[in-house]
């Protein structure tokens, strides 16, 4: 039986992160044990050019001083490893040009000088790794051997990773590589991303397009985009040699600590009779918070007392928006912003709000939509294909070119009490994270079986032709 090696390197080293991809990775990994009777699934990380089996995804004391100190050292070690790898990559590229190609002595001197210069980051790296080894209470991952029939599922965000040569070596040994794709936004909508990310993501996708045996996206919308992009880069014949599929995400919040309470500042805004409209996401241009401000300003000008609440950490390219919020006359009256809510507080907001409003320009899935709907909170969202796939007729859609489109829906909801969607939320059903995990493993496994059958048919066909020719 093939083993599924589920890669979670970034989340393993950054257990404090709680944005979209980290939520997905953590929930998938935590639900793998429930599939143990159906498939052999092993969480793995890459470290120092080797594969490690993860026994515990997060440290036991992740939030105390010791845990925070270790995370700081781990981040420093990762940065130093990246510097080391890029440094020697530049060195290897220099050797392709003159005068290095023409003289062995020049190459030798350059190597010695580079070795001496590398001390500036090699010594701090060795020291950091030594401290981490000495202060580790209990190892959370152990080195393991891979088998030729293993399936490596790259679940985590790997575009900044440095394990590509190891993955290629495993593939040469027979390990199949499957890439989970969350979206292609840095390629399709680069204006919403930082410049360095666009370049890094483009190089990563070029590598994964040429390397992976299959791709599984988090929606059929993204699956189709991935197929088109791989075909554009590799050509139809090579793209057809790979498989493309999708799975959907779960909806439970996994960090609901019963010992945590909701801050009074959060509870305070949810007074009885108050209509709170939530926007839950990282604050960055793609999420289109400015559209919501425009729409709700119109509502306020027309006498409405509806409340708009932004929930999510502050991201990038948002200085003007943050300044606009902080200086807004309705701030802490009919406009609120929370950048550090716990899952307990987010659950409270979902449970006490009147609706979620989600005006994203583009998404890979839209996790807050299913989190809200799973709790019975109706959703108003931008009219984009992936939201139709996820929410169907249970969501009310508005036009991103017309803030008045959202205003009309809010007014209609406030005046009638009837949510302006075609189907009733009571009839909607969602996937749990266990369902999502099972869907991912089953679909990856199915394609693996189909792949093996194709290979066997090809071998039998070749054998038949050989026997026929020998006759």
XYZ file of C-alpha atoms in Angstrom:
471
model
C 0.000 0.000 0.000
C 1.291 3.455 -0.922
C 1.970 5.879 1.896
C 0.876 9.500 1.675
C 3.589 11.854 2.923
C 1.822 15.126 3.758
C 4.327 18.000 3.777
C 3.805 20.692 6.448
C 7.238 22.329 6.793
C 6.183 25.975 7.132
C 3.417 25.375 9.667
C 5.725 23.098 11.698
C 8.205 25.956 12.064
C 5.568 28.710 12.439
C 2.847 27.275 14.718
C 1.728 30.767 15.708
C 0.549 31.645 12.185
C -3.223 31.431 11.721
C -4.046 32.767 8.249
C -5.802 30.856 5.471
C -3.173 28.371 4.278
C -1.899 27.734 7.804
C -5.462 26.960 8.921
C -5.867 24.466 6.081
C -2.541 22.719 6.699
C -3.057 22.489 10.459
C -6.590 21.101 10.135
C -5.657 18.553 7.462
C -2.674 17.319 9.490
C -4.697 17.118 12.704
C -7.396 15.019 11.013
C -5.074 12.494 9.344
C -5.310 10.063 12.312
C -9.039 9.667 11.639
C -8.166 8.138 8.265
C -5.675 5.599 9.626
C -7.957 2.635 8.829
C -8.340 3.824 5.221
C -4.857 5.030 4.259
C -1.332 5.388 5.638
C -0.825 9.142 6.017
C 2.393 10.540 7.485
C 2.968 14.249 8.166
C 6.487 15.164 7.055
C 8.841 18.128 6.919
C 12.062 18.782 5.038
C 15.108 19.748 7.063
C 18.803 19.864 6.166
C 18.205 17.967 2.938
C 16.349 15.117 4.675
C 12.758 14.024 5.286
C 11.436 13.937 8.852
C 8.247 12.326 10.123
C 6.255 14.740 12.288
C 5.036 13.338 15.575
C 3.749 16.636 16.962
C 2.864 19.590 14.755
C 3.107 22.338 17.394
C 5.216 22.514 20.553
C 3.370 21.962 23.825
C 4.305 25.383 25.168
C 4.092 27.405 21.975
C 2.814 30.566 23.665
C 5.175 30.881 26.643
C 8.544 32.655 26.719
C 10.445 29.483 25.814
C 8.198 28.817 22.831
C 8.452 32.369 21.525
C 12.247 32.339 21.923
C 12.540 29.090 19.997
C 10.392 30.458 17.176
C 12.639 33.513 16.944
C 15.725 31.287 16.711
C 14.028 28.966 14.179
C 13.149 31.942 11.972
C 16.739 33.188 12.212
C 18.063 29.741 11.261
C 15.721 29.546 8.275
C 16.815 32.995 7.053
C 20.478 31.996 7.386
C 19.844 28.771 5.457
C 18.212 30.791 2.673
C 21.189 33.179 2.618
C 23.596 30.240 2.440
C 21.705 28.581 -0.409
C 21.406 31.779 -2.447
C 25.056 32.621 -1.803
C 26.326 29.313 -3.208
C 23.791 29.458 -6.052
C 25.311 32.778 -7.142
C 28.774 31.237 -6.812
C 27.811 28.290 -9.042
C 26.336 30.630 -11.662
C 29.504 32.741 -11.753
C 31.531 29.669 -12.662
C 29.681 29.484 -15.992
C 31.297 32.705 -17.241
C 34.747 33.960 -18.037
C 37.275 34.185 -16.501
C 36.124 31.273 -14.329
C 35.544 28.949 -17.287
C 39.005 29.668 -18.647
C 41.178 29.234 -15.564
C 41.273 26.583 -12.867
C 43.342 28.899 -10.654
C 40.732 31.665 -10.850
C 38.013 29.187 -9.905
C 40.101 27.913 -6.984
C 40.905 31.371 -5.635
C 37.263 32.417 -5.976
C 36.163 29.321 -4.054
C 38.615 30.016 -1.212
C 37.537 33.654 -0.970
C 33.874 32.625 -0.991
C 34.542 30.080 1.758
C 36.184 32.745 3.903
C 33.345 35.217 3.288
C 30.712 32.568 4.092
C 31.936 32.460 7.683
C 29.815 35.590 8.284
C 26.607 33.531 8.022
C 27.842 29.944 8.535
C 29.011 30.530 12.115
C 25.729 32.215 13.214
C 23.842 29.348 11.551
C 25.856 26.674 13.373
C 25.449 28.547 16.661
C 21.688 28.972 16.202
C 21.198 25.300 15.322
C 23.343 24.240 18.295
C 21.206 26.330 20.677
C 18.016 24.885 19.172
C 19.288 21.322 19.630
C 20.352 21.974 23.224
C 17.111 23.693 24.235
C 14.693 21.295 22.552
C 12.635 19.632 25.277
C 11.276 16.807 23.158
C 11.921 16.297 19.431
C 8.729 16.748 17.399
C 10.051 15.143 14.196
C 12.340 12.209 13.416
C 14.287 11.361 10.271
C 12.618 8.739 8.094
C 13.276 6.726 4.956
C 11.049 7.150 1.921
C 9.895 4.249 -0.275
C 9.605 4.054 -4.030
C 5.792 3.810 -3.895
C 5.298 6.796 -1.556
C 3.200 9.786 -2.627
C 4.558 13.152 -1.493
C 1.742 15.699 -1.146
C 3.108 19.260 -0.987
C 0.325 20.672 1.181
C 2.093 23.665 2.714
C 3.120 26.969 1.145
C 6.397 25.901 -0.453
C 7.257 28.731 -2.850
C 9.818 30.122 -0.372
C 11.196 26.676 0.478
C 14.648 25.285 -0.293
C 13.836 21.561 -0.470
C 13.319 21.311 -4.229
C 16.528 19.308 -4.913
C 15.507 16.791 -2.231
C 12.034 16.437 -3.761
C 13.578 15.875 -7.201
C 15.872 13.200 -5.769
C 12.908 11.436 -4.158
C 11.061 11.541 -7.462
C 14.011 9.898 -9.199
C 13.720 7.120 -6.618
C 10.074 6.542 -7.587
C 8.200 8.827 -5.180
C 5.215 10.541 -6.833
C 4.860 14.296 -6.211
C 1.475 15.992 -5.877
C 1.126 19.750 -5.417
C -1.785 21.337 -3.571
C -2.566 24.669 -5.252
C -4.447 27.313 -3.257
C -4.590 29.945 -5.990
C -2.591 31.500 -8.839
C -3.149 35.098 -7.743
C 0.542 36.158 -7.977
C 0.399 35.058 -11.647
C -3.122 36.126 -12.618
C -3.407 39.301 -10.476
C 0.159 40.418 -9.655
C -0.991 43.965 -8.823
C -2.384 42.653 -5.531
C 0.943 41.136 -4.421
C 4.364 42.326 -3.357
C 6.856 42.374 -6.250
C 9.272 39.819 -4.717
C 6.416 37.349 -4.129
C 5.379 37.541 -7.783
C 8.908 36.627 -8.915
C 9.348 33.880 -6.315
C 5.925 32.388 -7.049
C 6.546 32.435 -10.810
C 9.837 30.536 -10.387
C 8.185 28.104 -7.994
C 5.288 27.416 -10.350
C 7.692 26.824 -13.206
C 9.455 24.246 -11.046
C 6.275 22.571 -9.858
C 4.790 22.515 -13.371
C 7.832 20.638 -14.633
C 8.146 18.391 -11.579
C 4.756 17.393 -10.164
C 2.924 14.268 -11.308
C -0.403 15.784 -10.343
C -2.111 18.918 -9.035
C -5.014 19.180 -6.630
C -6.554 22.625 -6.096
C -8.964 23.802 -3.392
C -11.728 24.509 -5.907
C -12.649 23.436 -9.418
C -12.231 27.078 -10.470
C -8.560 27.024 -9.489
C -8.087 23.520 -10.898
C -9.088 24.800 -14.326
C -6.745 27.793 -14.004
C -3.870 25.494 -13.011
C -4.484 23.201 -15.980
C -4.493 26.161 -18.352
C -1.291 27.609 -16.874
C 0.570 24.279 -16.950
C -0.548 23.771 -20.529
C 0.645 27.258 -21.439
C 4.068 26.610 -19.950
C 4.642 23.000 -20.978
C 2.444 22.495 -24.008
C -0.626 20.271 -24.296
C 1.211 16.957 -24.671
C 3.309 17.342 -21.527
C 0.398 18.827 -19.559
C -1.804 15.864 -20.504
C 0.751 13.562 -18.867
C -0.201 15.128 -15.501
C -3.494 14.931 -13.634
C -5.609 17.810 -12.262
C -8.274 17.643 -9.549
C -9.693 19.597 -6.591
C -11.089 19.204 -3.089
C -13.069 21.556 -0.846
C -12.157 22.898 2.580
C -13.733 22.352 5.974
C -15.269 24.958 8.228
C -14.610 24.368 11.947
C -12.378 26.688 13.954
C -9.741 24.499 15.579
C -8.318 26.856 18.208
C -11.353 27.247 20.435
C -9.690 27.274 23.845
C -12.374 26.907 26.560
C -10.105 28.775 28.980
C -10.088 31.873 26.787
C -12.728 34.554 27.140
C -14.018 37.225 24.800
C -12.616 40.686 25.493
C -15.135 43.280 26.696
C -14.185 45.527 23.756
C -15.422 42.796 21.385
C -18.552 41.925 23.367
C -19.448 45.579 23.679
C -20.230 46.139 19.996
C -22.732 43.247 19.833
C -25.526 44.853 21.794
C -29.086 43.537 21.227
C -30.816 44.952 18.171
C -27.609 46.134 16.549
C -26.993 44.948 12.964
C -23.297 44.002 12.659
C -21.851 43.184 9.225
C -18.486 41.411 9.382
C -15.569 41.333 6.974
C -13.114 38.579 7.996
C -9.759 38.480 6.192
C -6.242 39.803 6.104
C -6.393 43.509 5.260
C -4.765 43.769 1.822
C -5.810 45.192 -1.590
C -7.243 41.989 -3.050
C -9.831 41.774 -0.278
C -11.310 45.128 -1.345
C -12.121 46.626 2.072
C -12.380 50.081 0.484
C -15.462 48.941 -1.445
C -17.183 48.123 1.848
C -16.312 51.503 3.310
C -17.726 53.213 0.231
C -20.953 51.226 0.434
C -21.474 51.639 4.164
C -20.714 55.363 4.027
C -23.643 55.652 1.596
C -25.837 53.700 4.006
C -24.815 55.903 6.943
C -25.417 59.068 4.920
C -28.930 57.822 4.233
C -29.636 57.320 7.938
C -28.912 53.611 8.376
C -27.452 52.459 11.710
C -25.853 49.281 10.387
C -22.359 48.553 11.720
C -19.306 47.487 9.710
C -16.590 45.478 11.486
C -13.231 44.539 9.927
C -11.580 41.455 11.449
C -8.105 40.350 10.362
C -4.445 41.120 10.654
C -2.967 44.047 8.742
C -1.243 42.856 5.581
C 0.455 44.747 2.754
C -0.173 47.708 0.419
C -2.889 49.036 2.706
C -1.482 52.275 4.194
C -4.163 54.509 2.689
C -6.985 52.246 3.825
C -5.673 51.920 7.387
C -5.242 55.697 7.570
C -8.789 56.135 6.271
C -10.176 53.774 8.929
C -8.206 55.329 11.789
C -9.347 58.835 10.875
C -12.938 57.867 10.035
C -15.585 59.822 11.975
C -17.589 56.597 12.489
C -14.678 54.686 14.053
C -15.810 53.016 17.292
C -19.370 54.146 16.573
C -20.534 52.341 13.444
C -17.092 51.235 12.213
C -14.790 48.847 14.088
C -11.530 47.057 13.344
C -9.900 44.155 15.229
C -6.518 42.858 14.063
C -5.734 40.211 16.684
C -8.859 38.192 17.524
C -8.505 34.678 18.898
C -10.628 31.851 17.468
C -12.862 32.106 20.531
C -13.523 35.768 19.747
C -13.970 35.076 16.032
C -16.519 32.382 16.885
C -18.346 34.905 19.077
C -18.440 37.421 16.220
C -19.718 34.862 13.726
C -22.420 33.827 16.190
C -23.659 37.345 16.989
C -23.324 39.194 13.671
C -26.138 39.731 11.173
C -24.190 38.854 8.006
C -20.735 38.425 6.513
C -19.867 40.777 3.654
C -17.011 39.638 1.434
C -16.049 41.835 -1.551
C -12.839 40.112 -2.736
C -11.686 40.688 -6.298
C -10.328 37.145 -6.566
C -10.026 34.094 -4.275
C -8.879 30.505 -4.332
C -11.750 29.373 -2.120
C -12.969 31.884 0.494
C -12.622 30.107 3.833
C -14.502 32.758 5.896
C -17.580 32.139 3.730
C -17.926 28.512 4.806
C -16.898 29.341 8.382
C -19.760 31.840 8.537
C -22.334 29.700 6.752
C -21.529 26.676 8.905
C -22.681 28.786 11.861
C -25.850 29.942 10.122
C -24.501 33.420 9.348
C -25.734 34.559 5.901
C -23.172 35.799 3.393
C -23.149 38.645 0.878
C -20.207 38.268 -1.513
C -18.720 39.577 -4.731
C -20.041 38.045 -7.919
C -17.000 35.928 -8.846
C -16.948 32.309 -10.128
C -15.337 30.627 -7.115
C -17.958 32.023 -4.720
C -20.721 30.604 -6.913
C -18.930 27.251 -6.730
C -18.642 27.368 -2.934
C -21.933 29.013 -1.954
C -24.233 28.467 -4.901
C -27.699 29.986 -4.483
C -27.294 30.305 -0.706
C -25.152 33.451 -1.057
C -26.361 36.892 -2.088
C -24.043 38.378 -4.750
C -23.262 42.033 -5.418
C -21.593 43.891 -8.282
C -18.026 45.038 -7.556
C -18.413 47.935 -9.986
C -21.374 49.341 -8.084
C -21.239 49.829 -4.293
C -24.926 50.709 -4.541
C -25.516 47.042 -5.451
C -24.457 46.038 -1.925
C -26.326 48.977 -0.385
C -29.597 47.787 -1.931
C -29.138 44.289 -0.515
C -28.335 45.565 2.989
C -31.351 47.902 2.937
C -33.593 45.089 1.694
C -32.363 42.788 4.449
C -32.791 45.461 7.118
C -36.279 46.502 5.963
C -37.760 43.036 5.351
C -35.728 40.744 7.604
C -35.514 38.350 4.646
C -32.039 37.594 3.397
C -31.808 38.298 -0.377
C -30.494 34.896 -1.512
C -32.379 32.444 -3.727
C -32.144 29.501 -1.311
C -32.583 29.342 2.451
C -29.444 28.966 4.567
C -31.198 26.241 6.594
C -30.844 23.893 3.605
C -27.093 24.432 3.174
C -24.640 21.713 4.171
C -20.885 22.046 4.609
C -17.860 19.821 4.793
C -16.119 19.202 8.086
C -12.322 19.201 8.169
C -12.483 15.414 8.473
C -14.575 15.310 5.274
C -12.116 17.652 3.562
C -9.116 15.543 4.613
C -10.778 12.365 3.404
C -11.673 14.013 0.085
C -8.070 15.116 -0.433
C -6.564 11.691 0.316
C -9.186 9.752 -1.647
C -8.754 11.866 -4.778
C -4.962 11.830 -4.643
C -5.077 8.064 -4.065
C -7.482 7.486 -6.943
C -5.214 9.273 -9.380
C -2.268 7.287 -8.048
C -4.074 4.025 -8.776
C -5.057 5.232 -12.254
C -1.447 6.238 -12.882
C -0.169 2.803 -11.877
C -2.733 1.135 -14.149
C -1.607 3.312 -17.070
C 2.034 2.426 -16.423
C 1.194 -1.283 -16.232
C -0.809 -1.093 -19.473
C 2.086 0.707 -21.143
C 4.550 -1.956 -19.963
C 2.258 -4.754 -21.136
C 1.839 -3.014 -24.481
C 5.608 -2.707 -24.905
C 6.091 -6.354 -23.936
C 3.408 -7.398 -26.438
C 5.067 -5.379 -29.211
C 8.461 -6.873 -28.322
C 7.096 -10.408 -28.419
C 5.327 -9.658 -31.696
C 8.510 -8.283 -33.256
C 10.583 -11.252 -32.075
C 8.224 -13.600 -33.875
